[in-house]
Amino acid sequence: MRIGSSIALIAIGAILAFALAPGLIPFMDQVLIGYILMVVGVLGLIISIIMSNRTRHTVVERRTAPETIVERRPEV
């Protein structure tokens, strides 16, 4: 789940929970479903942000005569 779909779930859940008249959809508690969708959207948003901020590794290459030294160090 990416950031856009998480925000969409939050918006759909808020519409179900707050904007529609209660009892508009028969045989379903739309307020509870709205809250569930909002919670799932928030969790997905948090996970998406954490996954996108993982550290990336870079390769630094220094060339000296006659050999090549390659160092790997994490990017900060």
PDB file of N, CA and C in Angstrom:
ATOM      1  N   MET A   1       0.849  -1.164   0.000  1.00  0.00           N
ATOM      2  CA  MET A   1       0.000   0.000   0.000  1.00  0.00           C
ATOM      3  C   MET A   1       0.899   1.233   0.000  1.00  0.00           C
ATOM      4  N   ARG A   2       0.630   2.125  -0.893  1.00  0.00           N
ATOM      5  CA  ARG A   2       1.427   3.338  -0.983  1.00  0.00           C
ATOM      6  C   ARG A   2       0.714   4.496  -0.311  1.00  0.00           C
ATOM      7  N   ILE A   3       1.363   5.643  -0.332  1.00  0.00           N
ATOM      8  CA  ILE A   3       0.844   6.815   0.369  1.00  0.00           C
ATOM      9  C   ILE A   3      -0.504   7.252  -0.202  1.00  0.00           C
ATOM     10  N   GLY A   4      -0.640   7.244  -1.521  1.00  0.00           N
ATOM     11  CA  GLY A   4      -1.888   7.675  -2.151  1.00  0.00           C
ATOM     12  C   GLY A   4      -3.073   6.795  -1.789  1.00  0.00           C
ATOM     13  N   SER A   5      -2.873   5.481  -1.802  1.00  0.00           N
ATOM     14  CA  SER A   5      -3.972   4.581  -1.450  1.00  0.00           C
ATOM     15  C   SER A   5      -4.300   4.669   0.042  1.00  0.00           C
ATOM     16  N   SER A   6      -3.314   4.953   0.869  1.00  0.00           N
ATOM     17  CA  SER A   6      -3.581   5.140   2.303  1.00  0.00           C
ATOM     18  C   SER A   6      -4.436   6.372   2.543  1.00  0.00           C
ATOM     19  N   ILE A   7      -4.106   7.460   1.845  1.00  0.00           N
ATOM     20  CA  ILE A   7      -4.896   8.682   1.985  1.00  0.00           C
ATOM     21  C   ILE A   7      -6.310   8.463   1.450  1.00  0.00           C
ATOM     22  N   ALA A   8      -6.446   7.691   0.367  1.00  0.00           N
ATOM     23  CA  ALA A   8      -7.776   7.391  -0.174  1.00  0.00           C
ATOM     24  C   ALA A   8      -8.607   6.594   0.832  1.00  0.00           C
ATOM     25  N   LEU A   9      -7.991   5.607   1.495  1.00  0.00           N
ATOM     26  CA  LEU A   9      -8.719   4.841   2.513  1.00  0.00           C
ATOM     27  C   LEU A   9      -9.150   5.726   3.678  1.00  0.00           C
ATOM     28  N   ILE A  10      -8.291   6.642   4.088  1.00  0.00           N
ATOM     29  CA  ILE A  10      -8.649   7.562   5.167  1.00  0.00           C
ATOM     30  C   ILE A  10      -9.828   8.434   4.739  1.00  0.00           C
ATOM     31  N   ALA A  11      -9.800   8.931   3.507  1.00  0.00           N
ATOM     32  CA  ALA A  11     -10.884   9.793   3.020  1.00  0.00           C
ATOM     33  C   ALA A  11     -12.200   9.027   2.900  1.00  0.00           C
ATOM     34  N   ILE A  12     -12.155   7.823   2.353  1.00  0.00           N
ATOM     35  CA  ILE A  12     -13.377   7.019   2.223  1.00  0.00           C
ATOM     36  C   ILE A  12     -13.930   6.671   3.601  1.00  0.00           C
ATOM     37  N   GLY A  13     -13.060   6.327   4.524  1.00  0.00           N
ATOM     38  CA  GLY A  13     -13.505   6.022   5.879  1.00  0.00           C
ATOM     39  C   GLY A  13     -14.129   7.224   6.568  1.00  0.00           C
ATOM     40  N   ALA A  14     -13.543   8.404   6.353  1.00  0.00           N
ATOM     41  CA  ALA A  14     -14.110   9.615   6.963  1.00  0.00           C
ATOM     42  C   ALA A  14     -15.469   9.943   6.356  1.00  0.00           C
ATOM     43  N   ILE A  15     -15.629   9.719   5.061  1.00  0.00           N
ATOM     44  CA  ILE A  15     -16.929   9.958   4.429  1.00  0.00           C
ATOM     45  C   ILE A  15     -17.972   9.006   4.999  1.00  0.00           C
ATOM     46  N   LEU A  16     -17.606   7.741   5.128  1.00  0.00           N
ATOM     47  CA  LEU A  16     -18.560   6.777   5.690  1.00  0.00           C
ATOM     48  C   LEU A  16     -18.896   7.091   7.140  1.00  0.00           C
ATOM     49  N   ALA A  17     -17.904   7.510   7.910  1.00  0.00           N
ATOM     50  CA  ALA A  17     -18.123   7.713   9.347  1.00  0.00           C
ATOM     51  C   ALA A  17     -18.825   9.029   9.655  1.00  0.00           C
ATOM     52  N   PHE A  18     -18.504  10.088   8.916  1.00  0.00           N
ATOM     53  CA  PHE A  18     -18.986  11.404   9.317  1.00  0.00           C
ATOM     54  C   PHE A  18     -19.953  12.072   8.347  1.00  0.00           C
ATOM     55  N   ALA A  19     -19.832  11.821   7.056  1.00  0.00           N
ATOM     56  CA  ALA A  19     -20.582  12.609   6.082  1.00  0.00           C
ATOM     57  C   ALA A  19     -21.933  12.000   5.706  1.00  0.00           C
ATOM     58  N   LEU A  20     -22.028  10.693   5.669  1.00  0.00           N
ATOM     59  CA  LEU A  20     -23.282  10.063   5.278  1.00  0.00           C
ATOM     60  C   LEU A  20     -24.224   9.956   6.473  1.00  0.00           C
ATOM     61  N   ALA A  21     -25.499  10.009   6.171  1.00  0.00           N
ATOM     62  CA  ALA A  21     -26.504   9.876   7.229  1.00  0.00           C
ATOM     63  C   ALA A  21     -26.484   8.445   7.764  1.00  0.00           C
ATOM     64  N   PRO A  22     -26.566   8.279   9.074  1.00  0.00           N
ATOM     65  CA  PRO A  22     -26.568   6.921   9.642  1.00  0.00           C
ATOM     66  C   PRO A  22     -27.768   6.123   9.131  1.00  0.00           C
ATOM     67  N   GLY A  23     -27.527   4.868   8.814  1.00  0.00           N
ATOM     68  CA  GLY A  23     -28.597   4.003   8.337  1.00  0.00           C
ATOM     69  C   GLY A  23     -28.852   4.125   6.847  1.00  0.00           C
ATOM     70  N   LEU A  24     -28.030   4.855   6.141  1.00  0.00           N
ATOM     71  CA  LEU A  24     -28.220   5.025   4.710  1.00  0.00           C
ATOM     72  C   LEU A  24     -27.976   3.713   3.970  1.00  0.00           C
ATOM     73  N   ILE A  25     -27.017   2.939   4.437  1.00  0.00           N
ATOM     74  CA  ILE A  25     -26.714   1.640   3.837  1.00  0.00           C
ATOM     75  C   ILE A  25     -27.297   0.566   4.764  1.00  0.00           C
ATOM     76  N   PRO A  26     -28.300  -0.186   4.290  1.00  0.00           N
ATOM     77  CA  PRO A  26     -28.948  -1.171   5.175  1.00  0.00           C
ATOM     78  C   PRO A  26     -28.039  -2.369   5.451  1.00  0.00           C
ATOM     79  N   PHE A  27     -28.255  -2.991   6.594  1.00  0.00           N
ATOM     80  CA  PHE A  27     -27.564  -4.203   7.033  1.00  0.00           C
ATOM     81  C   PHE A  27     -26.056  -3.999   7.194  1.00  0.00           C
ATOM     82  N   MET A  28     -25.622  -2.774   7.459  1.00  0.00           N
ATOM     83  CA  MET A  28     -24.197  -2.517   7.604  1.00  0.00           C
ATOM     84  C   MET A  28     -24.014  -1.323   8.535  1.00  0.00           C
ATOM     85  N   ASP A  29     -23.127  -1.441   9.484  1.00  0.00           N
ATOM     86  CA  ASP A  29     -22.805  -0.320  10.360  1.00  0.00           C
ATOM     87  C   ASP A  29     -21.718   0.510   9.680  1.00  0.00           C
ATOM     88  N   GLN A  30     -22.155   1.517   8.941  1.00  0.00           N
ATOM     89  CA  GLN A  30     -21.213   2.284   8.122  1.00  0.00           C
ATOM     90  C   GLN A  30     -20.257   3.122   8.957  1.00  0.00           C
ATOM     91  N   VAL A  31     -20.645   3.515  10.137  1.00  0.00           N
ATOM     92  CA  VAL A  31     -19.750   4.299  10.993  1.00  0.00           C
ATOM     93  C   VAL A  31     -18.569   3.428  11.444  1.00  0.00           C
ATOM     94  N   LEU A  32     -18.868   2.194  11.853  1.00  0.00           N
ATOM     95  CA  LEU A  32     -17.804   1.271  12.269  1.00  0.00           C
ATOM     96  C   LEU A  32     -16.879   0.945  11.103  1.00  0.00           C
ATOM     97  N   ILE A  33     -17.433   0.700   9.937  1.00  0.00           N
ATOM     98  CA  ILE A  33     -16.613   0.423   8.758  1.00  0.00           C
ATOM     99  C   ILE A  33     -15.772   1.639   8.401  1.00  0.00           C
ATOM    100  N   GLY A  34     -16.325   2.835   8.555  1.00  0.00           N
ATOM    101  CA  GLY A  34     -15.562   4.055   8.309  1.00  0.00           C
ATOM    102  C   GLY A  34     -14.379   4.184   9.246  1.00  0.00           C
ATOM    103  N   TYR A  35     -14.594   3.894  10.520  1.00  0.00           N
ATOM    104  CA  TYR A  35     -13.489   3.949  11.481  1.00  0.00           C
ATOM    105  C   TYR A  35     -12.419   2.895  11.159  1.00  0.00           C
ATOM    106  N   ILE A  36     -12.857   1.705  10.777  1.00  0.00           N
ATOM    107  CA  ILE A  36     -11.905   0.645  10.428  1.00  0.00           C
ATOM    108  C   ILE A  36     -11.075   1.059   9.222  1.00  0.00           C
ATOM    109  N   LEU A  37     -11.710   1.625   8.199  1.00  0.00           N
ATOM    110  CA  LEU A  37     -10.971   2.070   7.021  1.00  0.00           C
ATOM    111  C   LEU A  37      -9.985   3.187   7.358  1.00  0.00           C
ATOM    112  N   MET A  38     -10.372   4.086   8.249  1.00  0.00           N
ATOM    113  CA  MET A  38      -9.456   5.154   8.638  1.00  0.00           C
ATOM    114  C   MET A  38      -8.241   4.600   9.385  1.00  0.00           C
ATOM    115  N   VAL A  39      -8.454   3.628  10.272  1.00  0.00           N
ATOM    116  CA  VAL A  39      -7.339   3.032  11.013  1.00  0.00           C
ATOM    117  C   VAL A  39      -6.401   2.293  10.066  1.00  0.00           C
ATOM    118  N   VAL A  40      -6.964   1.522   9.132  1.00  0.00           N
ATOM    119  CA  VAL A  40      -6.137   0.805   8.163  1.00  0.00           C
ATOM    120  C   VAL A  40      -5.355   1.797   7.296  1.00  0.00           C
ATOM    121  N   GLY A  41      -5.991   2.894   6.903  1.00  0.00           N
ATOM    122  CA  GLY A  41      -5.313   3.910   6.112  1.00  0.00           C
ATOM    123  C   GLY A  41      -4.172   4.569   6.861  1.00  0.00           C
ATOM    124  N   VAL A  42      -4.375   4.863   8.133  1.00  0.00           N
ATOM    125  CA  VAL A  42      -3.315   5.481   8.940  1.00  0.00           C
ATOM    126  C   VAL A  42      -2.151   4.504   9.118  1.00  0.00           C
ATOM    127  N   LEU A  43      -2.455   3.232   9.387  1.00  0.00           N
ATOM    128  CA  LEU A  43      -1.383   2.232   9.520  1.00  0.00           C
ATOM    129  C   LEU A  43      -0.612   2.082   8.214  1.00  0.00           C
ATOM    130  N   GLY A  44      -1.328   2.045   7.101  1.00  0.00           N
ATOM    131  CA  GLY A  44      -0.660   1.955   5.807  1.00  0.00           C
ATOM    132  C   GLY A  44       0.193   3.168   5.513  1.00  0.00           C
ATOM    133  N   LEU A  45      -0.272   4.343   5.921  1.00  0.00           N
ATOM    134  CA  LEU A  45       0.492   5.574   5.721  1.00  0.00           C
ATOM    135  C   LEU A  45       1.782   5.551   6.545  1.00  0.00           C
ATOM    136  N   ILE A  46       1.680   5.110   7.773  1.00  0.00           N
ATOM    137  CA  ILE A  46       2.871   5.030   8.635  1.00  0.00           C
ATOM    138  C   ILE A  46       3.877   4.028   8.066  1.00  0.00           C
ATOM    139  N   ILE A  47       3.396   2.869   7.648  1.00  0.00           N
ATOM    140  CA  ILE A  47       4.288   1.858   7.082  1.00  0.00           C
ATOM    141  C   ILE A  47       4.913   2.356   5.781  1.00  0.00           C
ATOM    142  N   SER A  48       4.146   3.044   4.956  1.00  0.00           N
ATOM    143  CA  SER A  48       4.679   3.581   3.697  1.00  0.00           C
ATOM    144  C   SER A  48       5.781   4.593   3.946  1.00  0.00           C
ATOM    145  N   ILE A  49       5.586   5.455   4.917  1.00  0.00           N
ATOM    146  CA  ILE A  49       6.593   6.473   5.220  1.00  0.00           C
ATOM    147  C   ILE A  49       7.851   5.822   5.781  1.00  0.00           C
ATOM    148  N   ILE A  50       7.687   4.831   6.645  1.00  0.00           N
ATOM    149  CA  ILE A  50       8.848   4.135   7.201  1.00  0.00           C
ATOM    150  C   ILE A  50       9.615   3.408   6.101  1.00  0.00           C
ATOM    151  N   MET A  51       8.906   2.740   5.203  1.00  0.00           N
ATOM    152  CA  MET A  51       9.567   2.001   4.131  1.00  0.00           C
ATOM    153  C   MET A  51      10.271   2.927   3.141  1.00  0.00           C
ATOM    154  N   SER A  52       9.744   4.104   2.921  1.00  0.00           N
ATOM    155  CA  SER A  52      10.369   5.014   1.959  1.00  0.00           C
ATOM    156  C   SER A  52      11.581   5.727   2.551  1.00  0.00           C
ATOM    157  N   ASN A  53      11.726   5.734   3.866  1.00  0.00           N
ATOM    158  CA  ASN A  53      12.845   6.414   4.508  1.00  0.00           C
ATOM    159  C   ASN A  53      13.967   5.464   4.924  1.00  0.00           C
ATOM    160  N   ARG A  54      13.970   4.265   4.374  1.00  0.00           N
ATOM    161  CA  ARG A  54      15.061   3.344   4.710  1.00  0.00           C
ATOM    162  C   ARG A  54      16.367   3.882   4.148  1.00  0.00           C
ATOM    163  N   THR A  55      17.458   3.554   4.821  1.00  0.00           N
ATOM    164  CA  THR A  55      18.758   4.056   4.373  1.00  0.00           C
ATOM    165  C   THR A  55      19.173   3.341   3.104  1.00  0.00           C
ATOM    166  N   ARG A  56      19.829   4.090   2.240  1.00  0.00           N
ATOM    167  CA  ARG A  56      20.337   3.534   0.992  1.00  0.00           C
ATOM    168  C   ARG A  56      21.843   3.437   1.086  1.00  0.00           C
ATOM    169  N   HIS A  57      22.386   2.436   0.456  1.00  0.00           N
ATOM    170  CA  HIS A  57      23.829   2.221   0.473  1.00  0.00           C
ATOM    171  C   HIS A  57      24.432   2.765  -0.820  1.00  0.00           C
ATOM    172  N   THR A  58      25.557   3.433  -0.693  1.00  0.00           N
ATOM    173  CA  THR A  58      26.247   3.959  -1.864  1.00  0.00           C
ATOM    174  C   THR A  58      27.606   3.284  -2.001  1.00  0.00           C
ATOM    175  N   VAL A  59      28.092   3.289  -3.192  1.00  0.00           N
ATOM    176  CA  VAL A  59      29.411   2.732  -3.463  1.00  0.00           C
ATOM    177  C   VAL A  59      30.336   3.891  -3.797  1.00  0.00           C
ATOM    178  N   VAL A  60      31.416   3.994  -3.034  1.00  0.00           N
ATOM    179  CA  VAL A  60      32.414   5.029  -3.266  1.00  0.00           C
ATOM    180  C   VAL A  60      33.630   4.353  -3.870  1.00  0.00           C
ATOM    181  N   GLU A  61      34.069   4.860  -5.004  1.00  0.00           N
ATOM    182  CA  GLU A  61      35.199   4.241  -5.690  1.00  0.00           C
ATOM    183  C   GLU A  61      36.349   5.237  -5.774  1.00  0.00           C
ATOM    184  N   ARG A  62      37.477   4.846  -5.201  1.00  0.00           N
ATOM    185  CA  ARG A  62      38.678   5.669  -5.270  1.00  0.00           C
ATOM    186  C   ARG A  62      39.692   4.950  -6.137  1.00  0.00           C
ATOM    187  N   ARG A  63      40.214   5.665  -7.065  1.00  0.00           N
ATOM    188  CA  ARG A  63      41.217   5.056  -7.944  1.00  0.00           C
ATOM    189  C   ARG A  63      42.592   5.604  -7.588  1.00  0.00           C
ATOM    190  N   THR A  64      43.467   4.674  -7.294  1.00  0.00           N
ATOM    191  CA  THR A  64      44.859   5.021  -7.049  1.00  0.00           C
ATOM    192  C   THR A  64      45.709   4.180  -7.987  1.00  0.00           C
ATOM    193  N   ALA A  65      46.897   4.593  -8.187  1.00  0.00           N
ATOM    194  CA  ALA A  65      47.771   3.833  -9.087  1.00  0.00           C
ATOM    195  C   ALA A  65      48.235   2.577  -8.383  1.00  0.00           C
ATOM    196  N   PRO A  66      48.332   1.519  -8.903  1.00  0.00           N
ATOM    197  CA  PRO A  66      47.780   0.744  -9.996  1.00  0.00           C
ATOM    198  C   PRO A  66      46.535  -0.049  -9.600  1.00  0.00           C
ATOM    199  N   GLU A  67      46.063   0.061  -8.392  1.00  0.00           N
ATOM    200  CA  GLU A  67      44.917  -0.744  -7.972  1.00  0.00           C
ATOM    201  C   GLU A  67      43.699   0.139  -7.678  1.00  0.00           C
ATOM    202  N   THR A  68      42.524  -0.458  -7.611  1.00  0.00           N
ATOM    203  CA  THR A  68      41.280   0.246  -7.335  1.00  0.00           C
ATOM    204  C   THR A  68      40.747  -0.216  -5.983  1.00  0.00           C
ATOM    205  N   ILE A  69      40.382   0.738  -5.144  1.00  0.00           N
ATOM    206  CA  ILE A  69      39.820   0.435  -3.828  1.00  0.00           C
ATOM    207  C   ILE A  69      38.344   0.801  -3.872  1.00  0.00           C
ATOM    208  N   VAL A  70      37.502  -0.137  -3.501  1.00  0.00           N
ATOM    209  CA  VAL A  70      36.068   0.107  -3.489  1.00  0.00           C
ATOM    210  C   VAL A  70      35.593  -0.002  -2.051  1.00  0.00           C
ATOM    211  N   GLU A  71      34.955   1.044  -1.565  1.00  0.00           N
ATOM    212  CA  GLU A  71      34.429   1.052  -0.205  1.00  0.00           C
ATOM    213  C   GLU A  71      32.907   1.115  -0.273  1.00  0.00           C
ATOM    214  N   ARG A  72      32.290   0.428   0.627  1.00  0.00           N
ATOM    215  CA  ARG A  72      30.831   0.492   0.753  1.00  0.00           C
ATOM    216  C   ARG A  72      30.520   1.071   2.125  1.00  0.00           C
ATOM    217  N   ARG A  73      29.735   2.143   2.115  1.00  0.00           N
ATOM    218  CA  ARG A  73      29.333   2.735   3.387  1.00  0.00           C
ATOM    219  C   ARG A  73      27.911   3.255   3.252  1.00  0.00           C
ATOM    220  N   PRO A  74      27.153   3.184   4.326  1.00  0.00           N
ATOM    221  CA  PRO A  74      25.746   3.622   4.255  1.00  0.00           C
ATOM    222  C   PRO A  74      25.660   5.140   4.121  1.00  0.00           C
ATOM    223  N   GLU A  75      24.651   5.548   3.378  1.00  0.00           N
ATOM    224  CA  GLU A  75      24.386   6.977   3.196  1.00  0.00           C
ATOM    225  C   GLU A  75      23.590   7.483   4.391  1.00  0.00           C
ATOM    226  N   VAL A  76      23.951   8.621   4.887  1.00  0.00           N
ATOM    227  CA  VAL A  76      23.277   9.168   6.070  1.00  0.00           C
ATOM    228  C   VAL A  76      22.232  10.151   5.653  1.00  0.00           C
TER     229      VAL A  76
END
